[in-house]
mmCIF file of C-alpha atoms in Angstrom:
data_model
loop_
_atom_site.group_PDB
_atom_site.id
_atom_site.type_symbol
_atom_site.label_atom_id
_atom_site.label_comp_id
_atom_site.label_asym_id
_atom_site.label_seq_id
_atom_site.Cartn_x
_atom_site.Cartn_y
_atom_site.Cartn_z
ATOM 1 C CA MET A 1 -8.949 -11.900 11.897
ATOM 2 C CA LYS A 2 -6.683 -14.900 11.604
ATOM 3 C CA ARG A 3 -3.204 -14.078 10.334
ATOM 4 C CA LEU A 4 -2.573 -15.523 6.904
ATOM 5 C CA TRP A 5 1.167 -14.902 6.646
ATOM 6 C CA PRO A 6 2.955 -18.275 6.430
ATOM 7 C CA ALA A 7 6.624 -19.145 6.546
ATOM 8 C CA ILE A 8 8.491 -19.560 3.297
ATOM 9 C CA THR A 9 11.273 -22.085 2.896
ATOM 10 C CA THR A 10 14.818 -21.030 3.563
ATOM 11 C CA GLY A 11 15.790 -21.580 -0.049
ATOM 12 C CA LEU A 12 14.099 -18.292 -0.911
ATOM 13 C CA LEU A 13 15.417 -16.299 2.008
ATOM 14 C CA LEU A 14 18.194 -13.763 1.835
ATOM 15 C CA SER A 15 20.989 -14.429 4.287
ATOM 16 C CA THR A 16 21.951 -11.134 5.853
ATOM 17 C CA GLY A 17 24.013 -12.313 8.779
ATOM 18 C CA CYS A 18 23.690 -10.843 12.233
ATOM 19 C CA ALA A 19 21.391 -7.851 12.445
ATOM 20 C CA ALA A 20 22.899 -4.618 13.639
ATOM 21 C CA THR A 21 21.269 -2.708 16.454
ATOM 22 C CA ASN A 22 20.778 1.027 16.160
ATOM 23 C CA PRO A 23 21.282 3.254 19.200
ATOM 24 C CA ASP A 24 17.996 4.478 20.651
ATOM 25 C CA TRP A 25 18.546 8.091 19.601
ATOM 26 C CA LEU A 26 18.896 7.025 15.958
ATOM 27 C CA ASP A 27 15.452 5.456 16.030
ATOM 28 C CA GLU A 28 13.717 8.612 17.201
ATOM 29 C CA PRO A 29 11.907 10.548 14.420
ATOM 30 C CA THR A 30 12.391 14.285 14.306
ATOM 31 C CA LEU A 31 8.698 15.226 14.051
ATOM 32 C CA ALA A 32 7.625 12.775 16.779
ATOM 33 C CA LEU A 33 4.070 12.248 15.529
ATOM 34 C CA CYS A 34 1.959 9.072 15.386
ATOM 35 C CA LEU A 35 4.521 7.167 17.478
ATOM 36 C CA ASP A 36 2.522 5.328 20.132
ATOM 37 C CA GLU A 37 -0.939 5.212 18.600
ATOM 38 C CA ILE A 38 -2.013 6.337 15.161
ATOM 39 C CA ASP A 39 -5.326 8.145 14.931
ATOM 40 C CA ARG A 40 -7.075 10.442 12.499
ATOM 41 C CA SER A 41 -5.768 13.714 13.885
ATOM 42 C CA CYS A 42 -2.084 12.752 13.960
ATOM 43 C CA ILE A 43 -2.243 11.477 10.363
ATOM 44 C CA LEU A 44 -3.514 14.857 9.175
ATOM 45 C CA GLU A 45 -1.006 16.756 11.316
ATOM 46 C CA LEU A 46 1.865 14.682 9.965
ATOM 47 C CA ALA A 47 0.625 15.066 6.388
ATOM 48 C CA LEU A 48 0.605 18.832 6.729
ATOM 49 C CA LYS A 49 4.088 18.884 8.271
ATOM 50 C CA VAL A 50 5.457 16.664 5.518
ATOM 51 C CA ALA A 51 3.895 19.073 3.026
ATOM 52 C CA GLY A 52 5.632 21.975 4.762
ATOM 53 C CA ASP A 53 2.372 23.601 5.815
ATOM 54 C CA ASP A 54 1.302 24.665 9.260
ATOM 55 C CA GLU A 55 -2.140 23.311 10.154
ATOM 56 C CA SER A 56 -3.449 26.806 10.819
ATOM 57 C CA SER A 57 -2.382 28.121 7.437
ATOM 58 C CA GLY A 58 -4.738 26.026 5.347
ATOM 59 C CA LEU A 59 -4.139 23.165 2.938
ATOM 60 C CA LYS A 60 -1.697 24.733 0.499
ATOM 61 C CA VAL A 61 -1.168 21.596 -1.534
ATOM 62 C CA GLU A 62 -0.997 22.937 -5.083
ATOM 63 C CA PRO A 63 2.728 22.160 -5.503
ATOM 64 C CA GLN A 64 2.252 18.658 -4.080
ATOM 65 C CA SER A 65 1.822 15.427 -5.999
ATOM 66 C CA ASN A 66 -1.550 14.353 -7.321
ATOM 67 C CA LEU A 67 -1.724 11.500 -4.817
ATOM 68 C CA PHE A 68 -0.887 13.890 -1.981
ATOM 69 C CA GLN A 69 -3.748 16.170 -2.999
ATOM 70 C CA PHE A 70 -6.031 13.131 -3.158
ATOM 71 C CA SER A 71 -4.989 11.960 0.315
ATOM 72 C CA LEU A 72 -5.728 15.362 1.875
ATOM 73 C CA GLY A 73 -9.180 15.325 0.295
ATOM 74 C CA LEU A 74 -9.676 11.861 1.766
ATOM 75 C CA LEU A 75 -8.602 13.053 5.205
ATOM 76 C CA LYS A 76 -10.803 16.156 5.023
ATOM 77 C CA ALA A 77 -13.903 14.200 4.045
ATOM 78 C CA SER A 78 -13.360 11.800 6.935
ATOM 79 C CA ASN A 79 -14.444 14.460 9.475
ATOM 80 C CA MET A 80 -10.950 15.471 10.476
ATOM 81 C CA ASP A 81 -10.637 18.187 13.101
ATOM 82 C CA THR A 82 -9.791 21.011 10.740
ATOM 83 C CA GLN A 83 -11.655 23.850 9.098
ATOM 84 C CA SER A 84 -8.995 24.296 6.443
ATOM 85 C CA GLU A 85 -9.888 24.225 2.765
ATOM 86 C CA PRO A 86 -7.476 24.237 -0.177
ATOM 87 C CA ASP A 87 -6.797 27.617 -1.742
ATOM 88 C CA PHE A 88 -7.164 26.193 -5.266
ATOM 89 C CA ALA A 89 -9.443 23.918 -7.282
ATOM 90 C CA SER A 90 -8.014 20.398 -7.517
ATOM 91 C CA SER A 91 -9.736 17.447 -9.155
ATOM 92 C CA TYR A 92 -7.506 15.147 -7.069
ATOM 93 C CA TYR A 93 -8.527 16.772 -3.793
ATOM 94 C CA GLU A 94 -12.188 16.541 -4.843
ATOM 95 C CA ALA A 95 -11.743 12.877 -5.828
ATOM 96 C CA GLY A 96 -10.324 12.188 -2.366
ATOM 97 C CA GLN A 97 -13.374 13.809 -0.801
ATOM 98 C CA VAL A 98 -15.639 11.554 -2.866
ATOM 99 C CA VAL A 99 -13.939 8.372 -1.628
ATOM 100 C CA GLY A 100 -13.769 9.795 1.896
ATOM 101 C CA GLN A 101 -17.564 9.700 2.058
ATOM 102 C CA LEU A 102 -17.630 5.925 1.541
ATOM 103 C CA GLY A 103 -18.835 5.265 5.079
ATOM 104 C CA ALA A 104 -21.814 7.576 4.680
ATOM 105 C CA LYS A 105 -22.745 6.822 1.081
ATOM 106 C CA GLY A 106 -21.795 3.165 0.639
ATOM 107 C CA PHE A 107 -19.899 1.445 -2.159
ATOM 108 C CA SER A 108 -22.498 1.681 -4.919
ATOM 109 C CA GLU A 109 -23.128 5.425 -4.621
ATOM 110 C CA THR A 110 -19.414 6.157 -4.143
ATOM 111 C CA LEU A 111 -18.593 4.237 -7.328
ATOM 112 C CA GLU A 112 -21.264 6.178 -9.197
ATOM 113 C CA LEU A 113 -19.807 9.475 -7.964
ATOM 114 C CA ILE A 114 -16.292 8.411 -8.998
ATOM 115 C CA ASN A 115 -17.549 7.576 -12.476
ATOM 116 C CA GLY A 116 -18.736 11.169 -12.711
ATOM 117 C CA ILE A 117 -15.254 12.627 -12.095
ATOM 118 C CA GLN A 118 -14.105 14.357 -15.278
ATOM 119 C CA ASP A 119 -10.350 14.147 -14.739
ATOM 120 C CA GLU A 120 -9.422 10.593 -15.759
ATOM 121 C CA ALA A 121 -6.154 10.526 -13.798
ATOM 122 C CA ALA A 122 -7.983 11.540 -10.609
ATOM 123 C CA GLN A 123 -10.639 8.966 -11.397
ATOM 124 C CA VAL A 124 -7.984 6.231 -11.639
ATOM 125 C CA ILE A 125 -6.614 7.055 -8.162
ATOM 126 C CA ALA A 126 -10.145 7.095 -6.728
ATOM 127 C CA LEU A 127 -11.081 3.726 -8.287
ATOM 128 C CA ASN A 128 -7.845 2.123 -7.130
ATOM 129 C CA THR A 129 -8.429 3.383 -3.581
ATOM 130 C CA LEU A 130 -12.063 2.282 -3.528
ATOM 131 C CA LEU A 131 -11.020 -1.242 -4.534
ATOM 132 C CA LEU A 132 -8.593 -1.398 -1.597
ATOM 133 C CA VAL A 133 -10.774 0.099 1.116
ATOM 134 C CA GLY A 134 -14.324 -0.663 0.014
ATOM 135 C CA ARG A 135 -14.333 -4.035 -1.735
ATOM 136 C CA ALA A 136 -15.762 -5.823 1.338
ATOM 137 C CA GLU A 137 -19.018 -3.915 0.838
ATOM 138 C CA ALA A 138 -19.208 -4.479 -2.921
ATOM 139 C CA SER A 139 -21.200 -7.108 -4.732
ATOM 140 C CA GLU A 140 -19.325 -9.184 -7.296
ATOM 141 C CA GLY A 141 -21.021 -7.205 -10.049
ATOM 142 C CA GLU A 142 -20.012 -3.861 -8.543
ATOM 143 C CA GLU A 143 -16.408 -4.959 -8.126
ATOM 144 C CA THR A 144 -16.336 -6.225 -11.709
ATOM 145 C CA ALA A 145 -17.719 -2.893 -12.927
ATOM 146 C CA LEU A 146 -14.984 -1.045 -11.004
ATOM 147 C CA LEU A 147 -12.243 -3.250 -12.432
ATOM 148 C CA ASN A 148 -13.594 -2.917 -15.971
ATOM 149 C CA LYS A 149 -13.564 0.868 -15.655
ATOM 150 C CA LEU A 150 -10.045 0.842 -14.224
ATOM 151 C CA TYR A 151 -8.864 -1.354 -17.094
ATOM 152 C CA GLU A 152 -10.436 1.041 -19.589
ATOM 153 C CA LEU A 153 -8.699 4.057 -18.066
ATOM 154 C CA ASP A 154 -5.252 2.674 -17.137
ATOM 155 C CA LYS A 155 -4.299 -0.936 -17.829
ATOM 156 C CA ASN A 156 -1.088 -0.914 -15.795
ATOM 157 C CA THR A 157 -2.830 0.491 -12.712
ATOM 158 C CA TYR A 158 -5.498 -2.159 -13.222
ATOM 159 C CA LEU A 159 -2.860 -4.911 -13.290
ATOM 160 C CA SER A 160 -1.113 -3.510 -10.207
ATOM 161 C CA ALA A 161 -4.439 -3.358 -8.384
ATOM 162 C CA ILE A 162 -5.493 -6.925 -9.167
ATOM 163 C CA SER A 163 -2.043 -8.246 -8.222
ATOM 164 C CA TYR A 164 -3.049 -7.606 -4.612
ATOM 165 C CA LYS A 165 -6.205 -9.676 -5.083
ATOM 166 C CA LEU A 166 -4.205 -12.893 -5.358
ATOM 167 C CA PRO A 167 -4.170 -13.475 -1.551
ATOM 168 C CA GLU A 168 -7.920 -12.924 -1.480
ATOM 169 C CA LEU A 169 -8.609 -15.475 -4.238
ATOM 170 C CA LEU A 170 -6.213 -18.030 -2.800
ATOM 171 C CA ALA A 171 -7.591 -17.665 0.726
ATOM 172 C CA LYS A 172 -11.050 -18.427 -0.674
ATOM 173 C CA GLY A 173 -9.728 -21.526 -2.418
ATOM 174 C CA ASP A 174 -10.417 -20.061 -5.844
ATOM 175 C CA PHE A 175 -7.261 -21.624 -7.290
ATOM 176 C CA GLU A 176 -8.406 -21.637 -10.912
ATOM 177 C CA ARG A 177 -8.931 -17.884 -11.125
ATOM 178 C CA ALA A 178 -5.804 -17.314 -9.044
ATOM 179 C CA ALA A 179 -3.731 -19.363 -11.503
ATOM 180 C CA PHE A 180 -5.167 -17.403 -14.418
ATOM 181 C CA LEU A 181 -4.415 -14.120 -12.643
ATOM 182 C CA ARG A 182 -0.874 -15.246 -11.816
ATOM 183 C CA VAL A 183 -0.124 -16.019 -15.461
ATOM 184 C CA LEU A 184 -1.669 -12.723 -16.552
ATOM 185 C CA LEU A 185 0.433 -10.729 -14.104
ATOM 186 C CA LEU A 186 3.696 -12.467 -14.929
ATOM 187 C CA ASP A 187 3.063 -12.006 -18.635
ATOM 188 C CA GLU A 188 1.755 -8.451 -18.674
ATOM 189 C CA LEU A 189 2.646 -6.530 -15.514
ATOM 190 C CA HIS A 190 6.064 -5.317 -16.583
ATOM 191 C CA GLU A 191 6.159 -2.187 -14.431
ATOM 192 C CA SER A 192 5.407 -2.573 -10.740
ATOM 193 C CA SER A 193 4.309 0.497 -8.784
ATOM 194 C CA THR A 194 7.042 -0.312 -6.233
ATOM 195 C CA ASP A 195 10.722 -1.282 -6.244
ATOM 196 C CA PHE A 196 9.738 -4.952 -6.165
ATOM 197 C CA SER A 197 9.365 -7.255 -9.146
ATOM 198 C CA THR A 198 6.088 -8.773 -10.254
ATOM 199 C CA LEU A 199 7.512 -12.206 -9.468
ATOM 200 C CA ALA A 200 8.230 -11.173 -5.864
ATOM 201 C CA LEU A 201 4.676 -9.836 -5.454
ATOM 202 C CA VAL A 202 3.170 -13.012 -6.885
ATOM 203 C CA ALA A 203 5.328 -15.245 -4.655
ATOM 204 C CA ALA A 204 4.398 -13.170 -1.608
ATOM 205 C CA ALA A 205 0.703 -13.463 -2.487
ATOM 206 C CA TYR A 206 0.898 -17.247 -2.657
ATOM 207 C CA SER A 207 2.826 -17.471 0.586
ATOM 208 C CA ALA A 208 0.269 -15.143 2.195
ATOM 209 C CA SER A 209 -2.343 -17.860 1.644
ATOM 210 C CA GLY A 210 -0.257 -20.673 3.100
ATOM 211 C CA LEU A 211 0.779 -22.116 -0.265
ATOM 212 C CA VAL A 212 4.494 -22.155 0.476
ATOM 213 C CA ASN A 213 5.366 -25.018 -1.868
ATOM 214 C CA ASP A 214 3.462 -23.324 -4.675
ATOM 215 C CA ALA A 215 5.362 -20.093 -4.035
ATOM 216 C CA ASN A 216 8.647 -21.969 -4.178
ATOM 217 C CA GLN A 217 7.729 -23.742 -7.394
ATOM 218 C CA ILE A 218 6.614 -20.511 -9.058
ATOM 219 C CA VAL A 219 9.881 -18.777 -8.162
ATOM 220 C CA VAL A 220 12.057 -21.696 -9.248
ATOM 221 C CA SER A 221 10.279 -22.145 -12.570
ATOM 222 C CA GLN A 222 10.349 -18.431 -13.362
ATOM 223 C CA VAL A 223 14.026 -18.057 -12.442
ATOM 224 C CA GLN A 224 14.855 -21.072 -14.612
ATOM 225 C CA ALA A 225 12.959 -19.354 -17.426
ATOM 226 C CA GLY A 226 15.213 -16.295 -17.121
ATOM 227 C CA ARG A 227 13.514 -14.026 -14.584
ATOM 228 C CA GLU A 228 15.579 -12.518 -11.786
ATOM 229 C CA LEU A 229 14.921 -11.739 -8.148
ATOM 230 C CA SER A 230 16.858 -8.857 -6.619
ATOM 231 C CA LYS A 231 18.201 -8.821 -3.079
ATOM 232 C CA ASP A 232 15.344 -6.493 -2.174
ATOM 233 C CA ASP A 233 12.840 -8.998 -3.599
ATOM 234 C CA LEU A 234 14.345 -11.758 -1.462
ATOM 235 C CA LEU A 235 14.419 -9.533 1.599
ATOM 236 C CA LEU A 236 10.733 -8.720 1.166
ATOM 237 C CA ILE A 237 9.975 -12.450 1.089
ATOM 238 C CA LYS A 238 12.144 -13.006 4.156
ATOM 239 C CA ILE A 239 10.320 -10.331 6.143
ATOM 240 C CA THR A 240 6.909 -11.775 5.319
ATOM 241 C CA SER A 241 8.199 -15.157 6.461
ATOM 242 C CA ILE A 242 9.347 -13.671 9.775
ATOM 243 C CA ALA A 243 5.922 -12.085 10.144
ATOM 244 C CA ALA A 244 4.379 -15.543 9.774
ATOM 245 C CA THR A 245 6.642 -17.380 12.193
ATOM 246 C CA SER A 246 7.452 -14.744 14.806
ATOM 247 C CA GLY A 247 4.673 -12.208 14.586
ATOM 248 C CA VAL A 248 5.815 -8.655 13.968
ATOM 249 C CA PRO A 249 9.219 -8.232 12.271
ATOM 250 C CA THR A 250 11.681 -5.965 14.057
ATOM 251 C CA ARG A 251 13.002 -2.737 12.590
ATOM 252 C CA ASN A 252 16.385 -4.391 12.185
ATOM 253 C CA GLU A 253 14.923 -6.664 9.518
ATOM 254 C CA PHE A 254 14.358 -3.582 7.346
ATOM 255 C CA LEU A 255 17.932 -2.289 7.563
ATOM 256 C CA TYR A 256 19.254 -4.170 4.556
ATOM 257 C CA PHE A 257 17.175 -2.734 1.745
ATOM 258 C CA ARG A 258 19.155 -1.060 -1.016
ATOM 259 C CA ASP A 259 18.010 2.428 -0.041
ATOM 260 C CA ASP A 260 15.384 4.344 1.912
ATOM 261 C CA GLN A 261 12.894 4.324 -0.955
ATOM 262 C CA ALA A 262 12.990 0.522 -1.161
ATOM 263 C CA ARG A 263 12.356 0.341 2.580
ATOM 264 C CA VAL A 264 9.375 2.674 2.264
ATOM 265 C CA ASP A 265 8.040 0.522 -0.593
ATOM 266 C CA ALA A 266 8.449 -2.563 1.608
ATOM 267 C CA TYR A 267 6.257 -1.078 4.327
ATOM 268 C CA LEU A 268 3.629 -0.111 1.745
ATOM 269 C CA THR A 269 3.717 -3.488 -0.015
ATOM 270 C CA ILE A 270 3.438 -5.467 3.211
ATOM 271 C CA GLY A 271 0.651 -3.192 4.424
ATOM 272 C CA THR A 272 -1.328 -3.535 1.204
ATOM 273 C CA LEU A 273 -0.929 -7.323 1.045
ATOM 274 C CA ALA A 274 -1.992 -7.515 4.692
ATOM 275 C CA ARG A 275 -5.122 -5.464 4.051
ATOM 276 C CA TYR A 276 -6.119 -7.679 1.143
ATOM 277 C CA SER A 277 -5.469 -10.871 3.133
ATOM 278 C CA GLY A 278 -7.398 -9.561 6.135
ATOM 279 C CA ASP A 279 -4.456 -9.267 8.528
ATOM 280 C CA ASP A 280 -5.294 -5.926 10.128
ATOM 281 C CA SER A 281 -2.613 -6.165 12.817
ATOM 282 C CA MET A 282 0.130 -6.637 10.227
ATOM 283 C CA ALA A 283 -1.268 -3.761 8.168
ATOM 284 C CA ARG A 284 -1.177 -1.526 11.239
ATOM 285 C CA MET A 285 2.423 -2.514 11.917
ATOM 286 C CA ALA A 286 3.473 -1.638 8.374
ATOM 287 C CA ILE A 287 1.681 1.719 8.500
ATOM 288 C CA THR A 288 2.987 2.602 11.979
ATOM 289 C CA GLU A 289 6.599 1.697 11.225
ATOM 290 C CA GLY A 290 6.466 3.275 7.774
ATOM 291 C CA MET A 291 5.109 6.583 9.056
ATOM 292 C CA ARG A 292 7.720 6.562 11.795
ATOM 293 C CA PHE A 293 10.490 5.927 9.270
ATOM 294 C CA ILE A 294 9.568 8.757 6.901
ATOM 295 C CA GLN A 295 10.023 11.247 9.752
ATOM 296 C CA LYS A 296 13.768 10.598 9.909
ATOM 297 C CA SER A 297 15.668 13.830 9.301
ATOM 298 C CA THR A 298 18.186 12.055 7.065
ATOM 299 C CA ILE A 299 15.756 10.023 4.959
ATOM 300 C CA LYS A 300 16.377 9.980 1.207
ATOM 301 C CA ALA A 301 12.996 9.101 -0.274
ATOM 302 C CA ASP A 302 9.888 10.758 -1.663
ATOM 303 C CA THR A 303 8.335 11.412 1.731
ATOM 304 C CA LYS A 304 5.347 13.325 0.377
ATOM 305 C CA SER A 305 4.268 10.475 -1.882
ATOM 306 C CA ALA A 306 4.970 8.015 0.931
ATOM 307 C CA MET A 307 2.881 10.020 3.388
ATOM 308 C CA ALA A 308 0.050 10.158 0.871
ATOM 309 C CA SER A 309 0.224 6.396 0.347
ATOM 310 C CA PHE A 310 0.181 5.685 4.088
ATOM 311 C CA ALA A 311 -2.805 8.003 4.531
ATOM 312 C CA VAL A 312 -4.682 6.144 1.777
ATOM 313 C CA LEU A 313 -3.689 2.737 3.169
ATOM 314 C CA SER A 314 -4.950 3.785 6.619
ATOM 315 C CA PHE A 315 -8.421 4.744 5.388
ATOM 316 C CA GLY A 316 -11.078 2.356 6.672
ATOM 317 C CA LEU A 317 -8.594 0.748 9.057
ATOM 318 C CA ILE A 318 -7.406 3.572 11.311
ATOM 319 C CA TYR A 319 -9.807 6.390 10.401
#
């Protein structure tokens, strides 16, 4: 599909000076998985290694995060080459299996099955994932029903989820609803699920639809009203601009984030925005580079949660 990432004016870009170049050995991950081409089997193998489990020993994910359990259920249901089953009952693993059957059951039946999940926290993760990976198959009524349920269960997750719908609305020319959503997000989404501010996400969404002047005006007006953009916010905007003008940003562009966790969040944010705006090649880049990065032996970030997020983001695109 046509790339929707536009350039953003230099007034918003962070000046970082000359980029440093890492020696080749420093760029090589220690686990050496999913390097050249990501497929279903290497995602599962990497997930199990990140979890500290050998593939032959079964999915011992009880100590892992809820999202990690969900992602392994998603991978298992997607006909991965493994006979392993978890050695415990997990509502998150089961919720992942429900969403993993989307291709076979379709959006409507999958949504109905999710609504039958008893654990509300697991249900929230499943609804959020279904919105990302299955919305293309949903009718407007089905998508509205999903969003209403998500709002009922967890308002902040609902707001985070619809923040990524801005590029979709803007690309369709639905400026009235986009403007309403923008105001809603800036007023009510106080806690982003990443290291980036709501203002940065909103500006990136507008720029992702080619509305560079609008993005500039939104940032300027909000900063004048007292909001702040961090260096990481500005760097995220810079990288999306490079993606628009030069294609795929280099790894060096990601060197200047405050810490490893912010860099991981950048890959996930860019990947999610790209999936919502229909830029599959950019989404693949973010997933590939992000999964490569979390294999660094010296990384200081929540690699298990990151691996889970990349596995979820890959669903319907890579496997």
